[in-house]
Coordinates of C-alpha atoms in Angstrom, one line a residue:
M1 CA 84.6 21.2 -25.5
D2 CA 82.1 24.4 -25.6
A3 CA 83.0 27.6 -24.2
Q4 CA 81.3 29.1 -21.2
P5 CA 78.7 31.7 -22.3
A6 CA 79.8 35.0 -21.1
L7 CA 76.1 35.5 -19.4
T8 CA 73.8 32.9 -18.0
C9 CA 70.6 34.2 -16.5
E10 CA 67.5 31.5 -15.6
F11 CA 64.2 32.9 -16.1
L12 CA 61.0 31.0 -15.0
L13 CA 58.2 31.0 -17.6
L14 CA 54.8 29.9 -17.4
R15 CA 53.2 28.0 -20.0
H16 CA 49.9 25.3 -19.8
F17 CA 48.8 22.7 -22.4
C18 CA 46.1 23.6 -24.5
A19 CA 42.8 21.3 -24.4
S20 CA 39.7 21.5 -25.8
I21 CA 38.0 20.4 -22.6
V22 CA 39.0 21.8 -19.6
L23 CA 39.9 18.6 -17.5
I24 CA 42.5 18.4 -14.5
I25 CA 43.9 15.0 -14.2
D26 CA 47.0 13.6 -12.7
I27 CA 46.5 15.4 -9.4
I28 CA 46.5 14.1 -5.9
T29 CA 45.2 15.1 -2.6
L30 CA 47.0 16.6 0.2
A31 CA 46.1 17.4 3.9
V32 CA 46.5 21.1 4.4
D33 CA 48.5 21.0 7.3
R34 CA 51.3 19.2 4.9
V35 CA 51.2 21.6 2.8
K36 CA 54.6 23.6 3.0
T37 CA 55.7 27.2 1.4
G38 CA 56.6 27.0 -2.1
D39 CA 54.0 24.0 -3.1
I40 CA 51.8 24.3 -5.9
I41 CA 48.7 23.6 -5.0
L42 CA 44.9 24.3 -6.7
L43 CA 43.0 27.5 -4.9
K44 CA 39.5 28.7 -6.0
N45 CA 40.1 32.6 -7.6
Q46 CA 37.2 35.2 -7.2
G47 CA 35.5 33.8 -10.2
G48 CA 34.9 30.3 -8.1
N49 CA 37.4 28.6 -10.8
Y50 CA 40.4 26.4 -9.7
R51 CA 43.8 28.4 -10.3
P52 CA 47.3 26.6 -9.7
A53 CA 49.1 28.5 -7.1
K54 CA 52.3 28.8 -5.5
V55 CA 52.2 29.2 -1.8
F56 CA 54.1 31.8 -0.2
Q57 CA 52.9 31.9 3.3
K58 CA 51.0 29.1 5.5
M59 CA 49.7 30.3 9.3
T60 CA 48.6 27.5 11.9
E61 CA 46.2 28.7 14.4
V62 CA 45.0 26.6 17.3
D63 CA 41.9 28.3 18.5
G64 CA 41.1 25.4 21.5
K65 CA 38.0 23.4 19.5
K66 CA 37.1 20.6 21.1
D67 CA 37.6 18.4 18.0
G68 CA 41.1 19.0 18.5
Y69 CA 41.8 20.6 14.8
S70 CA 43.9 23.6 14.2
N71 CA 42.9 26.1 11.2
V72 CA 45.3 26.6 8.5
T73 CA 45.3 29.8 6.3
L74 CA 47.1 29.8 3.0
D75 CA 48.3 32.7 1.0
A76 CA 49.5 32.1 -2.2
K77 CA 50.0 33.9 -6.0
D78 CA 48.2 32.0 -9.1
I79 CA 51.3 31.3 -11.1
F80 CA 49.8 32.2 -14.4
T81 CA 48.2 35.8 -13.6
G82 CA 50.1 36.7 -10.3
D83 CA 47.1 37.0 -8.6
T84 CA 46.9 36.5 -4.6
L85 CA 44.5 33.7 -3.6
K86 CA 44.2 32.9 0.3
V87 CA 42.2 29.7 1.7
E88 CA 41.5 29.0 5.3
K89 CA 40.9 25.5 6.2
E90 CA 40.7 23.2 8.9
S91 CA 43.9 21.2 8.9
S92 CA 42.1 17.7 8.5
K93 CA 41.1 18.9 5.1
E94 CA 42.7 18.5 1.9
V95 CA 43.9 20.5 -1.1
N96 CA 44.6 19.5 -4.9
V97 CA 48.1 19.2 -6.0
P98 CA 48.1 19.6 -9.7
D99 CA 50.7 17.8 -12.1
V100 CA 53.2 20.3 -13.0
E101 CA 55.9 19.8 -15.6
R102 CA 59.0 21.7 -15.4
S103 CA 61.2 21.8 -18.9
S104 CA 64.4 23.8 -19.7
Y105 CA 65.0 26.0 -23.3
R106 CA 67.6 27.9 -24.5
L107 CA 66.1 31.7 -25.5
E108 CA 67.3 31.4 -29.1
R109 CA 66.0 35.2 -30.3
I110 CA 63.1 37.7 -29.8
E111 CA 61.0 37.9 -32.6
D112 CA 57.6 40.1 -33.0
N113 CA 57.5 40.5 -28.9
R114 CA 57.4 36.6 -28.6
L115 CA 60.4 34.2 -27.5
V116 CA 61.9 31.6 -29.3
L117 CA 63.2 29.0 -27.1
S118 CA 64.7 25.7 -27.8
S119 CA 65.7 22.5 -26.3
S120 CA 67.5 19.5 -27.8
S121 CA 64.3 18.0 -28.8
E122 CA 61.9 20.8 -29.6
T123 CA 61.3 24.8 -30.4
I124 CA 58.6 26.7 -29.3
T125 CA 57.2 30.1 -29.4
L126 CA 55.9 32.0 -26.6
P127 CA 54.5 35.4 -25.7
M128 CA 57.0 37.9 -24.1
P129 CA 55.9 38.2 -20.6
S130 CA 54.6 41.3 -19.2
G131 CA 56.2 43.5 -16.2
H132 CA 59.7 43.3 -14.6
L133 CA 60.7 40.3 -16.0
G134 CA 59.7 41.0 -19.6
N135 CA 61.7 44.0 -19.4
T136 CA 64.7 41.9 -17.7
I137 CA 64.4 39.6 -20.8
Q138 CA 64.8 42.3 -23.1
E139 CA 67.6 44.3 -21.3
K140 CA 69.8 41.1 -20.7
F141 CA 69.5 39.5 -24.5
T142 CA 72.1 39.9 -26.6
P143 CA 72.8 37.2 -29.8
D144 CA 75.8 36.1 -27.7
A145 CA 73.8 35.9 -24.4
N146 CA 72.9 32.3 -23.3
L147 CA 69.5 33.0 -21.3
L148 CA 68.3 29.5 -20.1
V149 CA 64.7 30.0 -19.8
T150 CA 62.1 27.1 -17.4
V151 CA 58.8 27.0 -18.7
L152 CA 55.9 25.3 -16.4
S153 CA 52.8 23.5 -17.9
V154 CA 50.1 22.4 -15.6
K155 CA 47.9 19.8 -17.2
G156 CA 44.2 21.1 -17.5
F157 CA 44.4 24.2 -18.6
S158 CA 43.5 25.9 -21.9
E159 CA 44.9 29.5 -21.5
Q160 CA 47.1 30.1 -24.1
G161 CA 50.9 32.3 -23.9
V162 CA 52.4 33.6 -20.4
G163 CA 49.9 34.4 -18.0
G164 CA 52.6 35.4 -15.5
V165 CA 56.2 35.0 -14.7
Q166 CA 58.6 34.6 -11.8
V167 CA 62.5 35.1 -12.0
Q168 CA 64.3 32.0 -10.4

């Protein structure tokens, strides 16, 4: 039986599939009034491009319209860049929900400002995230530490590397 590691931390890194053509497949639609805090949905950024974003606040306003629908405001953070996105829609309208895959990896080492991660079936290398999480990883990592990393992949996004990070 393996000995329990002295330090276990779990970090959430964000990665996306590389594609030569940006084509979002495997998405479903969801009525805006059914979206919950913590859901990942696709919202337009200032450039007009759809981005995967995690909802952190939902507000519903009933304004007494004759049609009976309320307005829903969703505040979310782009899961790759950390940018705040906001949308206001009628509760009967729909939003797209992307296919998000989560995979767990062990942080093996840090090499040339890149994270070398492994699972039982593969080894991947991702850029060291910037900001607070990158600093935390560098502080916590030692050869004896057992750091567990969760990587999110969103199908249809062709960006390379880690654009944003959240600590679980």
